[in-house]
Structures are given as C-alpha cells and as structure tokens.
PDB file of C-alpha atoms and ligand atoms in Angstrom:
ATOM      1  CA  MET A1435      -0.038   0.250  -0.185  1.00 51.00           C
ATOM      2  CA  SER A1436       1.045   3.929  -1.005  1.00 58.00           C
ATOM      3  CA  LYS A1437      -0.433   5.841   0.626  1.00 89.00           C
ATOM      4  CA  PHE A1438       1.217   9.625   0.635  1.00 97.00           C
ATOM      5  CA  VAL A1439       3.092  10.752  -2.470  1.00 97.00           C
ATOM      6  CA  LEU A1440       5.041  13.224  -2.939  1.00 98.00           C
ATOM      7  CA  SER A1441       3.958  16.081  -4.281  1.00 95.00           C
ATOM      8  CA  GLN A1442       4.945  18.624  -7.197  1.00 96.00           C
ATOM      9  CA  LEU A1443       6.839  21.594  -6.155  1.00 98.00           C
ATOM     10  CA  PRO A1444       4.575  24.563  -6.624  1.00 97.00           C
ATOM     11  CA  TYR A1445       7.629  26.406  -8.533  1.00 98.00           C
ATOM     12  CA  SER A1446      10.030  24.949 -10.616  1.00 98.00           C
ATOM     13  CA  HIS A1447      14.041  23.521  -8.577  1.00 98.00           C
ATOM     14  CA  ASP A1448      15.926  27.236  -8.995  1.00 98.00           C
ATOM     15  CA  ALA A1449      12.707  29.993  -8.897  1.00 98.00           C
ATOM     16  CA  LEU A1450      13.907  30.668  -5.181  1.00 98.00           C
ATOM     17  CA  GLU A1451      17.653  31.477  -6.643  1.00 98.00           C
ATOM     18  CA  PRO A1452      19.270  33.006  -5.660  1.00 98.00           C
ATOM     19  CA  PHE A1453      18.396  32.533  -2.176  1.00 98.00           C
ATOM     20  CA  ILE A1454      18.184  28.863  -2.186  1.00 98.00           C
ATOM     21  CA  ASP A1455      20.094  27.260  -4.532  1.00 98.00           C
ATOM     22  CA  LYS A1456      18.466  24.937  -7.091  1.00 98.00           C
ATOM     23  CA  GLN A1457      21.206  21.927  -7.019  1.00 98.00           C
ATOM     24  CA  THR A1458      20.010  22.504  -2.903  1.00 98.00           C
ATOM     25  CA  MET A1459      15.806  21.935  -4.159  1.00 98.00           C
ATOM     26  CA  GLU A1460      16.758  19.284  -6.235  1.00 98.00           C
ATOM     27  CA  ILE A1461      17.743  17.533  -3.273  1.00 98.00           C
ATOM     28  CA  HIS A1462      15.805  18.272   0.234  1.00 98.00           C
ATOM     29  CA  HIS A1463      13.266  17.460  -2.013  1.00 98.00           C
ATOM     30  CA  GLY A1464      13.418  15.045  -4.723  1.00 98.00           C
ATOM     31  CA  LYS A1465      16.055  12.890  -2.103  1.00 98.00           C
ATOM     32  CA  HIS A1466      15.308  14.220   1.199  1.00 98.00           C
ATOM     33  CA  HIS A1467      11.084  14.538   1.532  1.00 98.00           C
ATOM     34  CA  GLN A1468      10.771  11.637  -0.830  1.00 98.00           C
ATOM     35  CA  ALA A1469      12.699   9.486   2.071  1.00 98.00           C
ATOM     36  CA  TYR A1470      10.356  10.711   4.468  1.00 98.00           C
ATOM     37  CA  VAL A1471       7.053   9.525   1.753  1.00 98.00           C
ATOM     38  CA  ASP A1472       8.684   6.433   1.692  1.00 97.00           C
ATOM     39  CA  ASN A1473       9.318   5.441   5.498  1.00 98.00           C
ATOM     40  CA  LEU A1474       6.391   6.920   6.393  1.00 98.00           C
ATOM     41  CA  ASN A1475       3.966   4.224   4.127  1.00 97.00           C
ATOM     42  CA  LYS A1476       6.955   1.923   5.051  1.00 97.00           C
ATOM     43  CA  ALA A1477       5.945   2.265   8.453  1.00 97.00           C
ATOM     44  CA  LEU A1478       2.308   2.761   8.550  1.00 97.00           C
ATOM     45  CA  ASP A1479       1.894  -0.314   5.972  1.00 95.00           C
ATOM     46  CA  GLY A1480      -0.048  -3.058   7.969  1.00 93.00           C
ATOM     47  CA  THR A1481      -1.155  -0.679  10.446  1.00 94.00           C
ATOM     48  CA  GLU A1482      -4.070   0.518  12.273  1.00 92.00           C
ATOM     49  CA  ALA A1483      -2.817   3.579  11.834  1.00 93.00           C
ATOM     50  CA  ALA A1484      -2.927   3.520   8.044  1.00 93.00           C
ATOM     51  CA  GLU A1485      -6.311   4.734   7.610  1.00 92.00           C
ATOM     52  CA  LYS A1486      -5.828   7.777  10.215  1.00 94.00           C
ATOM     53  CA  SER A1487      -5.129  11.147   8.782  1.00 95.00           C
ATOM     54  CA  LEU A1488      -1.452  12.433   9.294  1.00 97.00           C
ATOM     55  CA  GLU A1489      -3.098  15.394  11.965  1.00 97.00           C
ATOM     56  CA  GLU A1490      -5.038  12.475  13.917  1.00 97.00           C
ATOM     57  CA  ILE A1491      -1.858  10.860  14.111  1.00 97.00           C
ATOM     58  CA  PHE A1492       0.127  14.053  15.374  1.00 98.00           C
ATOM     59  CA  ALA A1493      -2.614  14.519  18.088  1.00 98.00           C
ATOM     60  CA  ASN A1494      -2.131  10.856  20.052  1.00 97.00           C
ATOM     61  CA  MET A1495       1.840  10.887  18.729  1.00 97.00           C
ATOM     62  CA  SER A1496       3.108   9.682  21.480  1.00 95.00           C
ATOM     63  CA  ILE A1497       1.333   5.738  21.227  1.00 96.00           C
ATOM     64  CA  HIS A1498       2.870   5.772  18.349  1.00 97.00           C
ATOM     65  CA  PRO A1499       6.776   4.865  16.966  1.00 97.00           C
ATOM     66  CA  ALA A1500       9.017   7.155  16.472  1.00 98.00           C
ATOM     67  CA  SER A1501       9.308   5.615  12.530  1.00 98.00           C
ATOM     68  CA  VAL A1502       6.022   7.423  12.128  1.00 98.00           C
ATOM     69  CA  ARG A1503       6.430  10.917  14.193  1.00 98.00           C
ATOM     70  CA  ASN A1504      10.028  10.944  12.300  1.00 98.00           C
ATOM     71  CA  ASN A1505       8.645  10.318   8.721  1.00 98.00           C
ATOM     72  CA  GLY A1506       5.242  11.861   9.626  1.00 98.00           C
ATOM     73  CA  GLY A1507       6.019  14.428  10.587  1.00 98.00           C
ATOM     74  CA  GLY A1508       8.867  14.903   8.025  1.00 98.00           C
ATOM     75  CA  HIS A1509       6.296  14.865   4.962  1.00 98.00           C
ATOM     76  CA  TYR A1510       4.563  17.174   6.839  1.00 98.00           C
ATOM     77  CA  ASN A1511       6.512  19.547   7.483  1.00 98.00           C
ATOM     78  CA  HIS A1512       7.895  19.522   3.798  1.00 98.00           C
ATOM     79  CA  SER A1513       4.519  19.797   2.061  1.00 98.00           C
ATOM     80  CA  LEU A1514       3.562  22.694   4.129  1.00 98.00           C
ATOM     81  CA  PHE A1515       7.322  24.177   3.646  1.00 98.00           C
ATOM     82  CA  TRP A1516       7.338  24.568  -0.031  1.00 98.00           C
ATOM     83  CA  THR A1517       3.994  26.331  -0.418  1.00 98.00           C
ATOM     84  CA  LEU A1518       4.757  28.722   2.575  1.00 98.00           C
ATOM     85  CA  MET A1519       8.051  30.290  -0.320  1.00 98.00           C
ATOM     86  CA  LYS A1520       7.493  31.544  -3.359  1.00 98.00           C
ATOM     87  CA  PRO A1521       9.557  32.875  -6.485  1.00 98.00           C
ATOM     88  CA  ASN A1522       9.279  37.081  -5.568  1.00 96.00           C
ATOM     89  CA  GLY A1523       7.743  37.025  -2.273  1.00 98.00           C
ATOM     90  CA  GLY A1524       8.836  38.659   1.069  1.00 98.00           C
ATOM     91  CA  GLY A1525       7.728  41.916   1.770  1.00 98.00           C
ATOM     92  CA  GLN A1526       5.030  42.518   4.417  1.00 97.00           C
ATOM     93  CA  PRO A1527       1.821  40.592   5.171  1.00 97.00           C
ATOM     94  CA  THR A1528      -1.296  42.352   5.385  1.00 96.00           C
ATOM     95  CA  GLY A1529      -4.437  42.873   6.818  1.00 97.00           C
ATOM     96  CA  LYS A1530      -5.575  40.238   9.869  1.00 96.00           C
ATOM     97  CA  LEU A1531      -2.129  38.562  10.059  1.00 97.00           C
ATOM     98  CA  ALA A1532      -0.216  41.597   9.900  1.00 98.00           C
ATOM     99  CA  ASP A1533      -2.335  43.137  12.983  1.00 98.00           C
ATOM    100  CA  ALA A1534      -2.471  39.869  15.237  1.00 98.00           C
ATOM    101  CA  ILE A1535       2.056  39.836  15.024  1.00 98.00           C
ATOM    102  CA  ASN A1536       1.347  43.294  15.402  1.00 98.00           C
ATOM    103  CA  SER A1537       0.058  41.885  18.506  1.00 98.00           C
ATOM    104  CA  ALA A1538       1.567  39.637  19.096  1.00 98.00           C
ATOM    105  CA  PHE A1539       4.998  40.786  19.092  1.00 98.00           C
ATOM    106  CA  GLY A1540       4.350  44.398  18.696  1.00 98.00           C
ATOM    107  CA  SER A1541       6.110  44.472  15.579  1.00 98.00           C
ATOM    108  CA  PHE A1542       7.033  43.027  12.415  1.00 98.00           C
ATOM    109  CA  ASP A1543      10.176  44.100  12.976  1.00 98.00           C
ATOM    110  CA  GLU A1544      10.251  42.428  16.493  1.00 98.00           C
ATOM    111  CA  PHE A1545       8.389  39.723  14.732  1.00 98.00           C
ATOM    112  CA  LYS A1546      11.339  38.538  12.670  1.00 98.00           C
ATOM    113  CA  LYS A1547      13.956  39.019  15.456  1.00 98.00           C
ATOM    114  CA  LEU A1548      12.318  36.117  17.649  1.00 98.00           C
ATOM    115  CA  PHE A1549      11.390  34.168  14.745  1.00 98.00           C
ATOM    116  CA  ALA A1550      15.020  33.670  13.616  1.00 98.00           C
ATOM    117  CA  ASN A1551      15.548  33.886  16.934  1.00 98.00           C
ATOM    118  CA  ALA A1552      14.063  30.653  17.054  1.00 98.00           C
ATOM    119  CA  GLY A1553      15.487  29.000  14.420  1.00 98.00           C
ATOM    120  CA  LEU A1554      19.168  30.766  14.831  1.00 98.00           C
ATOM    121  CA  THR A1555      19.252  29.058  18.643  1.00 98.00           C
ATOM    122  CA  ARG A1556      17.630  24.814  17.607  1.00 97.00           C
ATOM    123  CA  PHE A1557      20.610  22.994  18.736  1.00 96.00           C
ATOM    124  CA  GLY A1558      21.145  20.419  15.744  1.00 97.00           C
ATOM    125  CA  SER A1559      18.399  19.886  13.516  1.00 98.00           C
ATOM    126  CA  GLY A1560      14.141  21.166  13.330  1.00 98.00           C
ATOM    127  CA  TRP A1561      12.140  23.692  12.712  1.00 98.00           C
ATOM    128  CA  ALA A1562      10.810  27.256  13.874  1.00 98.00           C
ATOM    129  CA  TRP A1563       6.967  27.764  13.896  1.00 98.00           C
ATOM    130  CA  LEU A1564       4.831  30.785  13.785  1.00 98.00           C
ATOM    131  CA  VAL A1565       1.797  29.282  15.740  1.00 98.00           C
ATOM    132  CA  GLU A1566      -1.894  30.123  16.085  1.00 98.00           C
ATOM    133  CA  SER A1567      -3.627  29.373  19.478  1.00 96.00           C
ATOM    134  CA  ASN A1568      -6.868  29.903  20.514  1.00 93.00           C
ATOM    135  CA  GLY A1569      -6.662  33.179  18.269  1.00 91.00           C
ATOM    136  CA  ILE A1570      -3.346  34.025  19.353  1.00 96.00           C
ATOM    137  CA  LEU A1571       0.119  34.070  17.597  1.00 98.00           C
ATOM    138  CA  LYS A1572       3.280  32.260  19.667  1.00 98.00           C
ATOM    139  CA  ILE A1573       6.727  31.404  17.721  1.00 98.00           C
ATOM    140  CA  SER A1574       7.945  28.122  18.950  1.00 98.00           C
ATOM    141  CA  SER A1575      10.801  25.850  17.111  1.00 98.00           C
ATOM    142  CA  THR A1576      10.775  22.083  17.562  1.00 98.00           C
ATOM    143  CA  PRO A1577      13.142  19.251  16.673  1.00 98.00           C
ATOM    144  CA  ASN A1578      13.316  16.752  14.305  1.00 98.00           C
ATOM    145  CA  GLN A1579      10.341  16.441  12.760  1.00 98.00           C
ATOM    146  CA  ASP A1580       7.862  17.479  15.424  1.00 98.00           C
ATOM    147  CA  ASN A1581       6.165  20.004  15.179  1.00 98.00           C
ATOM    148  CA  PRO A1582       3.372  22.268  17.001  1.00 98.00           C
ATOM    149  CA  LEU A1583       0.347  20.345  15.581  1.00 98.00           C
ATOM    150  CA  MET A1584       1.949  16.774  17.606  1.00 98.00           C
ATOM    151  CA  ASP A1585       0.561  15.964  21.615  1.00 97.00           C
ATOM    152  CA  ILE A1586       4.316  15.832  22.478  1.00 97.00           C
ATOM    153  CA  ALA A1587       5.085  20.131  21.606  1.00 98.00           C
ATOM    154  CA  ASP A1588       6.053  22.379  24.002  1.00 97.00           C
ATOM    155  CA  VAL A1589       4.076  25.168  21.969  1.00 98.00           C
ATOM    156  CA  LYS A1590       0.976  23.344  20.882  1.00 98.00           C
ATOM    157  CA  GLY A1591      -1.544  24.754  17.648  1.00 98.00           C
ATOM    158  CA  ASN A1592      -2.038  25.523  13.961  1.00 98.00           C
ATOM    159  CA  PRO A1593       1.506  26.090  12.325  1.00 98.00           C
ATOM    160  CA  ILE A1594       1.073  28.657   9.848  1.00 98.00           C
ATOM    161  CA  LEU A1595       4.409  30.029   9.107  1.00 98.00           C
ATOM    162  CA  GLY A1596       7.962  27.446   9.448  1.00 98.00           C
ATOM    163  CA  VAL A1597      11.964  27.295   8.586  1.00 98.00           C
ATOM    164  CA  ASP A1598      13.580  24.087   7.750  1.00 98.00           C
ATOM    165  CA  VAL A1599      16.756  24.744   9.737  1.00 98.00           C
ATOM    166  CA  TRP A1600      18.151  21.369   9.343  1.00 98.00           C
ATOM    167  CA  GLU A1601      21.791  21.984   7.685  1.00 98.00           C
ATOM    168  CA  HIS A1602      20.222  19.592   4.315  1.00 98.00           C
ATOM    169  CA  ALA A1603      18.198  22.838   3.982  1.00 98.00           C
ATOM    170  CA  TYR A1604      21.352  25.776   3.791  1.00 98.00           C
ATOM    171  CA  TYR A1605      24.528  23.966   4.285  1.00 98.00           C
ATOM    172  CA  LEU A1606      25.441  23.574   0.085  1.00 98.00           C
ATOM    173  CA  LYS A1607      24.959  27.669  -0.147  1.00 98.00           C
ATOM    174  CA  TYR A1608      25.565  28.950   3.282  1.00 98.00           C
ATOM    175  CA  GLN A1609      27.765  26.319   4.906  1.00 98.00           C
ATOM    176  CA  ASN A1610      27.518  27.211   8.779  1.00 97.00           C
ATOM    177  CA  ARG A1611      26.163  30.453   7.987  1.00 98.00           C
ATOM    178  CA  ARG A1612      22.954  29.394   9.693  1.00 98.00           C
ATOM    179  CA  ALA A1613      22.282  33.118  10.215  1.00 98.00           C
ATOM    180  CA  GLU A1614      22.414  33.977   6.588  1.00 98.00           C
ATOM    181  CA  TYR A1615      20.291  31.410   5.112  1.00 98.00           C
ATOM    182  CA  LEU A1616      17.392  32.610   8.231  1.00 98.00           C
ATOM    183  CA  GLU A1617      17.740  36.582   7.022  1.00 98.00           C
ATOM    184  CA  ASN A1618      17.202  35.422   3.435  1.00 98.00           C
ATOM    185  CA  PHE A1619      14.708  33.503   4.169  1.00 98.00           C
ATOM    186  CA  TRP A1620      12.428  36.858   4.386  1.00 98.00           C
ATOM    187  CA  ASN A1621      12.991  36.882   0.993  1.00 98.00           C
ATOM    188  CA  ILE A1622      11.118  34.456  -0.318  1.00 98.00           C
ATOM    189  CA  VAL A1623       8.003  34.304   2.089  1.00 98.00           C
ATOM    190  CA  ASN A1624       4.868  33.269   0.820  1.00 98.00           C
ATOM    191  CA  TRP A1625       2.956  35.326   3.016  1.00 98.00           C
ATOM    192  CA  ASP A1626      -0.222  35.162   0.767  1.00 98.00           C
ATOM    193  CA  GLU A1627       0.008  31.508   1.968  1.00 98.00           C
ATOM    194  CA  VAL A1628       0.820  32.465   5.731  1.00 98.00           C
ATOM    195  CA  ALA A1629      -2.752  34.406   5.618  1.00 98.00           C
ATOM    196  CA  ASN A1630      -4.839  31.952   3.822  1.00 98.00           C
ATOM    197  CA  LEU A1631      -3.412  29.767   6.123  1.00 98.00           C
ATOM    198  CA  PHE A1632      -4.281  32.045   9.740  1.00 97.00           C
ATOM    199  CA  SER A1633      -7.817  33.081   7.923  1.00 96.00           C
ATOM    200  CA  LYS A1634      -8.868  29.390   7.963  1.00 95.00           C
ATOM    201  CA  LEU A1635      -8.255  29.275  11.371  1.00 94.00           C
ATOM    202  CA  LYS A1636     -10.758  31.772  12.004  1.00 64.00           C
TER     203      LYS A1636
HETATM  204 MN1  LIG B1712      14.768  19.006   5.521  1.00 97.28          MN
END
C-alpha cells in the first residue's frame, strides 16, 4: 500500500534563487522529502494508523513509534514548507495577519527577530514556527521533524509559517551560516499563503 505521495513543487527548482539554490531544492525535495514519504508509507503499512490522517496521528503522537513521528512529521512539514515560499515573495503581511503579528509581538521587525532567533537557537536539526493557538500567535521551535500539531510539542497549535533549519536545507549554499540563511528566507516568504492559512482558522 502506498498512501502518501510526494507532490510536485509549486515552482521550479531554481525559482528561489539566489536565496535557495537549485541543487539544494533538487536534493531537499527529490531525495530528503521523498525519503520521508517512502519511510512513512513503510512505517504505516499494515498498521491501524494507516487509515488515519496525519493530523489525527499527530494529535496522539505519543502512542506511535518513532518511525511514524519522524517520517510523518517530515512529510507534513516539508509539504507545508514548499507552499510557504515563492519566487518574488517577501515583503510584509497585511490585514488581519499583520494585526495579529503586531498584537502578539509589537511589530513586524520584532516578530522577524524572534522567529529568526528561534531558528538560530534550535540546537542541531529542527524547525522554527509561527503558531496560532486560540486566535493568539506564538513563536516556537521543535527538534527533528516534530511540529506544533503533535501532542508532545512544547507549544501546541496550528503552524502557519515554518522554516527548516536542518543543515540539508542550507548547507550547500550557506555552509555553517544558518543566520544568513534565515535572513535570506524573508525574501521568499509567501505571505499570501500564510494569511490564507491564518484566515482558515477563524
Ligand atoms: Mn528538510
């Protein structure tokens, strides 16, 4: 049984140049994300959890084996991540999302600082997140392929923006300079999609 499939990127591999290079996108999507999909299908094959959605699995993450946690998170997080970037992205959010960011963090610049810091200070591999919980926005980070939908997360809620801080996401172009990768991430954020995710939660 092969339940989950790798979807196509919503843009070409070189579309996020010069901020994320073509080779990184080819390997990240075609090899790393594909491996999460394949290993998730293997981990679920023949189990009861194979009938459940990833959201249902995440809500009871603690009862599932590590292979489901790591590869289920890996598939979900990357599927979301690709949609949160676009060529000619960046700028600033507007409307209700901008209001919610200002209300939670004081200003857009302050939000950017806190979000980048969450990514920078995540030791080893993981993600930084902008999370909605009961109408309030929060910043968090998770280790490995965990995410805020999981019952085991420190900060639980709905992720509306996330950035991958695994070395495989930036090492070819930025080497050890994670801060520079995070600074450049702002040039490709798809704020329309972040706002779309936020509006669906209301
Ligand atoms: Mn990744």
